[in-house]
Amino acid sequence: MPYKYSYYVHHHGSGHIMRAIAIAKGLPNQNITFLGSDLLPYCKLIPDNVNCVHLPIDTAGAEDVHHILDPVSFLHYAPLRVSGLLHRNAIIIDFFRRNPETILLIDVSAEVALLARLCGIPTVLIRQNGIRNDIAHRLAYESAQLIIAPLPSFLDSKFDNPAYHKTLYAGGFSRYTHVKHQDQLGNDVAVFLGQGGTNIDLFFIRHLRIYLRREMHLHIIGAIDSDVSIDGVTFHGVLDHPNAVLSSCDVVICNAGHNTIMELVDLNKSIICIPASRPFDEQLRKAYYLSQSGCAITVLEEDIYQTDWNDRIDEAHKLDKAVLEHVTDVDAVPNIVHHLEKLRKKLVKIPLTPYAYDS
């Protein structure tokens, strides 16, 4: 029985699902299953060779009146008496029972990684930025057959990643990695908001507009309260194809979410990032490495009302964009696919035990 791929997709933000879609497109001849709690909004983007298993959300609902968080050191999230968590784990285990030949890619969850390993399912973990040397991450990393980082190694370190030696640094990629772009750059500046939550709000937009030079027009891309009119500011809302607006902007102010950064790198933008608060300092660490390597200017959240934004924008214009060429890689997805197929062929050589299953 040949091994097939399945992919657990975390529901926070859009980066996890977009990464899963890109990797699935690199495996057009494979039947793949996505498992996740927020797949429906992306159904038109998911390739035809992908089946979807829709999981209930794992947070307490109205019916879970007696739930208890009860944190433990060896897991990140394992509350007591949450029906959605129980049901989603039951669905995942039933999927394993019916598909014992699957290789599970996990983007991301230490708990799902350990659940899979306890069921004897080989796993491949996606490595995110952040200081992830806690017990849960160490256990998940040790249990995995392979760890894939969709970024270059200079945006990570052995301090942050206890499994650095085991990690494939494939390079970054985005939906714009293979897209040729023609910019008509002027004095426009964009504020680009991702979908994973942001510390950039309307109050900050007003502040930015007041202090920026008059010739700079601001383009706001993303979900923000925009039932207002501000001179010198255009609110575009959420755009399916933000590159059209970004083509007139050299400097882009954004958070340090992975998908956002990789898209802006592929669009060859001068980046000023304001890292948002995330578990394990994910965005802070990414912003740190981006600044250290000359890929971006970083302004910390506590400094956004004290910094001189005209100076920061001037600094961003002076960044050496040649460095950006080393962040994303046109061969990143083929490289990931190569290593996945290498693992699959290795596992195929080991005969599976002929289990007996209930129908």
Short mmCIF file of C-alpha atoms in Angstrom, two decimals:
data_model
loop_
_atom_site.label_atom_id
_atom_site.label_comp_id
_atom_site.label_asym_id
_atom_site.label_seq_id
_atom_site.Cartn_x
_atom_site.Cartn_y
_atom_site.Cartn_z
CA MET A 1 0.00 0.00 0.00
CA PRO A 2 1.71 3.29 -1.10
CA TYR A 3 2.14 6.11 1.36
CA LYS A 4 0.00 9.20 0.81
CA TYR A 5 0.21 12.69 2.25
CA SER A 6 -2.07 14.44 4.69
CA TYR A 7 -1.66 17.97 6.00
CA TYR A 8 -2.85 19.42 9.30
CA VAL A 9 -3.55 23.15 8.77
CA HIS A 10 -3.70 25.48 11.78
CA HIS A 11 -6.60 27.93 11.60
CA HIS A 12 -4.89 31.15 12.79
CA GLY A 13 -4.23 33.58 9.94
CA SER A 14 -3.81 32.63 6.29
CA GLY A 15 -0.12 31.70 6.19
CA HIS A 16 -0.60 28.03 7.13
CA ILE A 17 -3.24 27.30 4.49
CA MET A 18 -1.40 29.23 1.75
CA ARG A 19 1.74 27.23 2.50
CA ALA A 20 -0.24 23.98 2.40
CA ILE A 21 -1.77 24.94 -0.95
CA ALA A 22 1.65 25.74 -2.44
CA ILE A 23 3.10 22.40 -1.33
CA ALA A 24 0.02 20.49 -2.56
CA LYS A 25 0.40 22.13 -5.98
CA GLY A 26 3.94 20.75 -6.02
CA LEU A 27 2.51 17.23 -5.67
CA PRO A 28 -0.12 17.23 -8.46
CA ASN A 29 -0.06 13.44 -8.90
CA GLN A 30 -0.63 12.68 -5.22
CA ASN A 31 -3.93 12.38 -3.40
CA ILE A 32 -3.61 14.68 -0.39
CA THR A 33 -5.93 15.31 2.55
CA PHE A 34 -6.11 18.62 4.41
CA LEU A 35 -7.33 18.51 8.00
CA GLY A 36 -8.29 21.83 9.58
CA SER A 37 -10.87 24.01 11.28
CA ASP A 38 -10.98 26.90 8.79
CA LEU A 39 -10.63 25.41 5.32
CA LEU A 40 -13.95 26.55 3.81
CA PRO A 41 -12.92 30.19 3.12
CA TYR A 42 -10.10 28.86 0.93
CA CYS A 43 -12.01 26.13 -0.93
CA LYS A 44 -11.67 27.91 -4.30
CA LEU A 45 -7.88 28.00 -3.89
CA ILE A 46 -7.40 24.40 -2.77
CA PRO A 47 -6.17 22.16 -5.65
CA ASP A 48 -8.38 19.42 -7.10
CA ASN A 49 -6.08 16.67 -5.83
CA VAL A 50 -6.85 17.64 -2.22
CA ASN A 51 -9.65 16.21 -0.07
CA CYS A 52 -10.69 18.13 3.04
CA VAL A 53 -11.53 16.87 6.52
CA HIS A 54 -13.23 19.66 8.45
CA LEU A 55 -12.40 19.63 12.15
CA PRO A 56 -14.38 21.28 14.95
CA ILE A 57 -12.67 24.18 16.69
CA ASP A 58 -10.70 23.22 19.79
CA THR A 59 -11.69 26.13 22.02
CA ALA A 60 -14.46 26.03 24.61
CA GLY A 61 -17.96 26.63 23.29
CA ALA A 62 -21.15 27.70 25.03
CA GLU A 63 -21.83 24.09 25.98
CA ASP A 64 -18.46 23.70 27.73
CA VAL A 65 -19.53 25.48 30.91
CA HIS A 66 -17.25 23.39 33.12
CA HIS A 67 -14.08 23.48 31.02
CA ILE A 68 -10.74 23.91 32.80
CA LEU A 69 -7.58 25.26 31.15
CA ASP A 70 -5.24 23.40 33.56
CA PRO A 71 -1.93 24.18 31.75
CA VAL A 72 0.85 21.59 31.75
CA SER A 73 4.54 21.96 30.88
CA PHE A 74 4.72 19.28 28.20
CA LEU A 75 1.85 20.53 25.99
CA HIS A 76 0.90 24.00 24.79
CA TYR A 77 -2.86 23.51 24.84
CA ALA A 78 -4.73 20.63 26.41
CA PRO A 79 -7.72 21.93 28.39
CA LEU A 80 -10.12 19.64 30.19
CA ARG A 81 -13.78 19.14 29.26
CA VAL A 82 -13.77 20.86 25.86
CA SER A 83 -16.06 18.93 23.53
CA GLY A 84 -14.58 20.37 20.33
CA LEU A 85 -11.10 19.23 21.29
CA LEU A 86 -12.35 15.72 22.08
CA HIS A 87 -14.27 15.46 18.82
CA ARG A 88 -11.47 16.81 16.62
CA ASN A 89 -8.98 14.36 18.13
CA ALA A 90 -11.46 11.54 17.57
CA ILE A 91 -11.81 12.57 13.90
CA ILE A 92 -8.03 12.77 13.47
CA ILE A 93 -7.49 9.36 15.07
CA ASP A 94 -10.25 7.85 12.94
CA PHE A 95 -8.52 9.29 9.86
CA PHE A 96 -5.27 7.62 10.96
CA ARG A 97 -7.12 4.35 11.56
CA ARG A 98 -8.53 4.39 8.04
CA ASN A 99 -5.32 5.70 6.46
CA PRO A 100 -2.39 4.12 8.31
CA GLU A 101 -0.16 4.67 5.27
CA THR A 102 -0.36 8.47 5.53
CA ILE A 103 2.53 10.84 6.12
CA LEU A 104 1.20 13.79 8.12
CA LEU A 105 2.59 17.27 7.52
CA ILE A 106 1.82 19.54 10.47
CA ASP A 107 1.59 23.31 10.16
CA VAL A 108 1.54 23.75 13.12
CA SER A 109 0.67 21.94 16.38
CA ALA A 110 2.91 20.16 18.85
CA GLU A 111 -0.15 18.34 20.18
CA VAL A 112 -1.21 16.98 16.78
CA ALA A 113 2.41 15.95 16.11
CA LEU A 114 2.54 13.94 19.33
CA LEU A 115 -0.95 12.51 18.78
CA ALA A 116 0.15 11.25 15.36
CA ARG A 117 3.33 9.72 16.72
CA LEU A 118 1.37 7.97 19.49
CA CYS A 119 -0.74 6.46 16.70
CA GLY A 120 2.37 5.34 14.81
CA ILE A 121 1.96 7.88 12.01
CA PRO A 122 5.16 9.42 10.55
CA THR A 123 5.19 13.20 10.71
CA VAL A 124 6.82 16.15 8.98
CA LEU A 125 6.76 19.42 10.93
CA ILE A 126 6.78 22.93 9.54
CA ARG A 127 9.24 25.09 11.45
CA GLN A 128 8.12 28.63 12.32
CA ASN A 129 10.24 31.43 13.70
CA GLY A 130 10.35 31.93 17.45
CA ILE A 131 12.17 30.61 20.49
CA ARG A 132 10.76 27.08 20.52
CA ASN A 133 13.01 25.25 22.95
CA ASP A 134 10.24 24.39 25.42
CA ILE A 135 9.37 20.79 26.30
CA ALA A 136 6.40 20.50 23.93
CA HIS A 137 8.37 21.68 20.90
CA ARG A 138 11.35 19.51 21.77
CA LEU A 139 9.11 16.44 22.00
CA ALA A 140 7.37 17.27 18.73
CA TYR A 141 10.65 17.94 16.92
CA GLU A 142 12.20 14.73 18.22
CA SER A 143 9.16 12.69 17.17
CA ALA A 144 9.21 13.99 13.57
CA GLN A 145 10.83 12.27 10.60
CA LEU A 146 11.64 15.63 9.05
CA ILE A 147 11.37 19.34 9.91
CA ILE A 148 10.89 21.85 7.09
CA ALA A 149 11.55 25.57 7.49
CA PRO A 150 10.08 27.70 4.67
CA LEU A 151 12.83 30.27 5.11
CA PRO A 152 16.61 30.54 4.74
CA SER A 153 18.84 29.45 7.61
CA PHE A 154 20.07 33.01 8.27
CA LEU A 155 16.55 33.88 9.49
CA ASP A 156 16.85 31.31 12.29
CA SER A 157 19.42 30.06 14.80
CA LYS A 158 20.37 27.13 16.99
CA PHE A 159 19.30 29.19 19.99
CA ASP A 160 15.73 29.46 18.69
CA ASN A 161 15.52 26.02 17.09
CA PRO A 162 16.62 23.04 19.23
CA ALA A 163 16.34 20.82 16.12
CA TYR A 164 18.42 23.09 13.89
CA HIS A 165 20.57 20.14 12.77
CA LYS A 166 17.45 18.22 11.70
CA THR A 167 15.80 21.07 9.82
CA LEU A 168 15.61 21.48 6.05
CA TYR A 169 15.89 25.22 5.36
CA ALA A 170 14.18 25.25 2.01
CA GLY A 171 14.02 29.01 1.53
CA GLY A 172 10.94 31.18 1.51
CA PHE A 173 8.16 31.22 -1.04
CA SER A 174 4.84 32.92 -1.67
CA ARG A 175 2.19 33.19 -4.36
CA TYR A 176 4.43 35.83 -6.00
CA THR A 177 7.64 33.77 -6.11
CA HIS A 178 7.28 33.05 -9.83
CA VAL A 179 5.43 36.26 -10.78
CA LYS A 180 7.21 38.93 -12.78
CA HIS A 181 6.32 42.37 -11.48
CA GLN A 182 6.54 45.79 -13.07
CA ASP A 183 6.63 48.57 -10.51
CA GLN A 184 5.91 52.25 -11.11
CA LEU A 185 7.41 53.55 -7.91
CA GLY A 186 6.74 57.04 -6.60
CA ASN A 187 6.35 58.53 -3.14
CA ASP A 188 3.46 56.28 -2.15
CA VAL A 189 3.79 54.23 1.04
CA ALA A 190 1.69 51.16 1.83
CA VAL A 191 0.53 49.80 5.17
CA PHE A 192 -0.08 46.08 4.57
CA LEU A 193 -2.07 44.16 7.19
CA GLY A 194 -2.07 40.37 7.28
CA GLN A 195 -4.96 38.21 8.47
CA GLY A 196 -3.42 36.86 11.68
CA GLY A 197 -4.13 39.90 13.86
CA THR A 198 -2.29 43.21 13.98
CA ASN A 199 -1.15 45.99 16.29
CA ILE A 200 -1.71 48.56 13.53
CA ASP A 201 -4.99 50.45 13.98
CA LEU A 202 -6.77 53.56 12.75
CA PHE A 203 -5.24 55.70 15.50
CA PHE A 204 -1.77 54.79 14.24
CA ILE A 205 -2.79 55.48 10.63
CA ARG A 206 -3.88 58.98 11.64
CA HIS A 207 -0.61 59.50 13.52
CA LEU A 208 1.40 58.32 10.52
CA ARG A 209 -0.46 60.60 8.13
CA ILE A 210 0.10 63.65 10.35
CA TYR A 211 3.86 63.18 10.58
CA LEU A 212 4.72 61.94 7.08
CA ARG A 213 5.77 64.39 4.41
CA ARG A 214 2.80 65.72 2.46
CA GLU A 215 3.91 64.24 -0.88
CA MET A 216 3.68 60.72 0.53
CA HIS A 217 0.30 59.11 -0.14
CA LEU A 218 -0.70 56.24 2.16
CA HIS A 219 -2.36 53.07 0.86
CA ILE A 220 -3.95 50.89 3.55
CA ILE A 221 -4.41 47.24 2.55
CA GLY A 222 -6.22 44.88 4.90
CA ALA A 223 -9.07 44.73 7.38
CA ILE A 224 -9.26 47.96 9.37
CA ASP A 225 -12.06 50.32 10.43
CA SER A 226 -12.20 52.55 7.38
CA ASP A 227 -15.58 54.30 7.62
CA VAL A 228 -13.66 57.55 7.63
CA SER A 229 -12.03 59.85 5.12
CA ILE A 230 -8.47 61.03 5.70
CA ASP A 231 -6.69 63.31 3.26
CA GLY A 232 -3.72 61.57 1.70
CA VAL A 233 -4.94 58.10 2.69
CA THR A 234 -6.70 55.46 0.58
CA PHE A 235 -8.33 52.50 2.34
CA HIS A 236 -8.44 49.49 0.00
CA GLY A 237 -9.74 46.88 2.45
CA VAL A 238 -8.83 43.22 1.98
CA LEU A 239 -7.59 42.60 -1.56
CA ASP A 240 -7.32 39.26 -3.32
CA HIS A 241 -4.43 40.66 -5.34
CA PRO A 242 -2.68 43.41 -3.35
CA ASN A 243 0.27 43.47 -5.76
CA ALA A 244 -1.67 45.83 -8.03
CA VAL A 245 -1.73 48.53 -5.34
CA LEU A 246 1.72 47.68 -4.03
CA SER A 247 3.24 48.23 -7.47
CA SER A 248 3.22 52.00 -6.84
CA CYS A 249 4.79 51.71 -3.38
CA ASP A 250 8.46 51.11 -2.69
CA VAL A 251 8.21 51.23 1.11
CA VAL A 252 5.70 48.99 2.90
CA ILE A 253 4.94 49.11 6.63
CA CYS A 254 3.68 45.79 7.96
CA ASN A 255 3.75 43.29 10.79
CA ALA A 256 6.28 40.45 10.66
CA GLY A 257 3.92 37.62 9.79
CA HIS A 258 5.59 34.97 7.65
CA ASN A 259 3.27 35.12 4.65
CA THR A 260 3.26 38.93 4.60
CA ILE A 261 7.06 39.14 4.69
CA MET A 262 7.57 36.51 1.99
CA GLU A 263 5.08 38.20 -0.35
CA LEU A 264 6.74 41.59 0.11
CA VAL A 265 10.18 40.08 -0.44
CA ASP A 266 9.00 38.48 -3.69
CA LEU A 267 7.55 41.85 -4.74
CA ASN A 268 10.97 43.43 -4.02
CA LYS A 269 9.69 45.94 -1.47
CA SER A 270 11.55 48.03 1.09
CA ILE A 271 10.11 46.68 4.32
CA ILE A 272 9.51 48.36 7.67
CA CYS A 273 8.10 45.79 10.06
CA ILE A 274 6.32 46.32 13.36
CA PRO A 275 6.41 42.86 14.96
CA ALA A 276 3.13 41.93 16.64
CA SER A 277 2.88 39.94 19.84
CA ARG A 278 2.84 36.21 19.11
CA PRO A 279 3.55 33.05 21.13
CA PHE A 280 7.24 32.20 21.41
CA ASP A 281 8.14 35.70 20.12
CA GLU A 282 7.59 34.48 16.58
CA GLN A 283 7.36 37.90 14.94
CA LEU A 284 9.95 39.52 17.20
CA ARG A 285 12.52 36.89 16.25
CA LYS A 286 11.71 37.09 12.53
CA ALA A 287 11.99 40.89 12.65
CA TYR A 288 15.30 40.61 14.51
CA TYR A 289 16.84 38.35 11.85
CA LEU A 290 15.41 40.47 9.02
CA SER A 291 17.04 43.57 10.51
CA GLN A 292 20.33 41.81 11.28
CA SER A 293 20.62 40.62 7.68
CA GLY A 294 19.68 43.99 6.17
CA CYS A 295 16.37 42.78 4.76
CA ALA A 296 14.13 45.18 6.68
CA ILE A 297 13.89 48.04 9.16
CA THR A 298 12.26 47.11 12.47
CA VAL A 299 10.24 49.43 14.71
CA LEU A 300 9.04 47.86 17.95
CA GLU A 301 5.41 48.31 18.93
CA GLU A 302 6.31 50.39 21.99
CA ASP A 303 8.21 52.83 19.75
CA ILE A 304 5.71 53.48 16.97
CA TYR A 305 4.57 56.83 18.40
CA GLN A 306 8.09 58.02 19.26
CA THR A 307 9.95 57.12 16.08
CA ASP A 308 10.58 59.56 13.25
CA TRP A 309 8.73 57.85 10.41
CA ASN A 310 10.23 60.09 7.73
CA ASP A 311 13.68 58.95 8.84
CA ARG A 312 12.60 55.30 8.94
CA ILE A 313 11.20 55.54 5.42
CA ASP A 314 14.41 57.17 4.18
CA GLU A 315 16.37 54.31 5.79
CA ALA A 316 14.11 51.76 4.12
CA HIS A 317 14.75 53.33 0.71
CA LYS A 318 18.47 52.78 1.29
CA LEU A 319 18.21 49.04 2.05
CA ASP A 320 20.21 46.84 -0.31
CA LYS A 321 17.50 44.86 -2.08
CA ALA A 322 20.07 42.40 -3.39
CA VAL A 323 19.86 40.75 0.03
CA LEU A 324 16.19 39.91 -0.60
CA GLU A 325 17.24 37.51 -3.35
CA HIS A 326 18.48 35.13 -0.66
CA VAL A 327 15.23 35.11 1.36
CA THR A 328 12.87 33.43 -1.09
CA ASP A 329 13.83 30.71 -3.54
CA VAL A 330 12.11 29.67 -6.76
CA ASP A 331 13.21 26.11 -5.99
CA ALA A 332 11.87 26.09 -2.41
CA VAL A 333 8.70 24.09 -3.12
CA PRO A 334 10.45 21.63 -5.50
CA ASN A 335 13.11 21.14 -2.83
CA ILE A 336 10.44 20.43 -0.20
CA VAL A 337 8.68 18.02 -2.57
CA HIS A 338 11.99 16.25 -3.27
CA HIS A 339 12.58 15.60 0.43
CA LEU A 340 8.97 14.54 1.00
CA GLU A 341 9.16 12.05 -1.85
CA LYS A 342 12.50 10.79 -0.57
CA LEU A 343 10.87 10.12 2.81
CA ARG A 344 7.82 8.51 1.20
CA LYS A 345 9.94 6.15 -0.90
CA LYS A 346 11.97 5.23 2.18
CA LEU A 347 8.79 4.34 4.08
CA VAL A 348 7.33 2.40 1.15
CA LYS A 349 10.27 -0.02 1.40
CA ILE A 350 9.14 -0.95 4.93
CA PRO A 351 6.08 -3.24 4.69
CA LEU A 352 3.03 -2.12 6.67
CA THR A 353 1.49 -4.44 9.22
CA PRO A 354 -1.82 -5.76 7.77
CA TYR A 355 -4.12 -4.22 10.39
CA ALA A 356 -7.77 -5.15 10.65
CA TYR A 357 -10.10 -2.16 10.55
CA ASP A 358 -13.73 -1.62 11.30
CA SER A 359 -15.70 -0.35 8.35
#
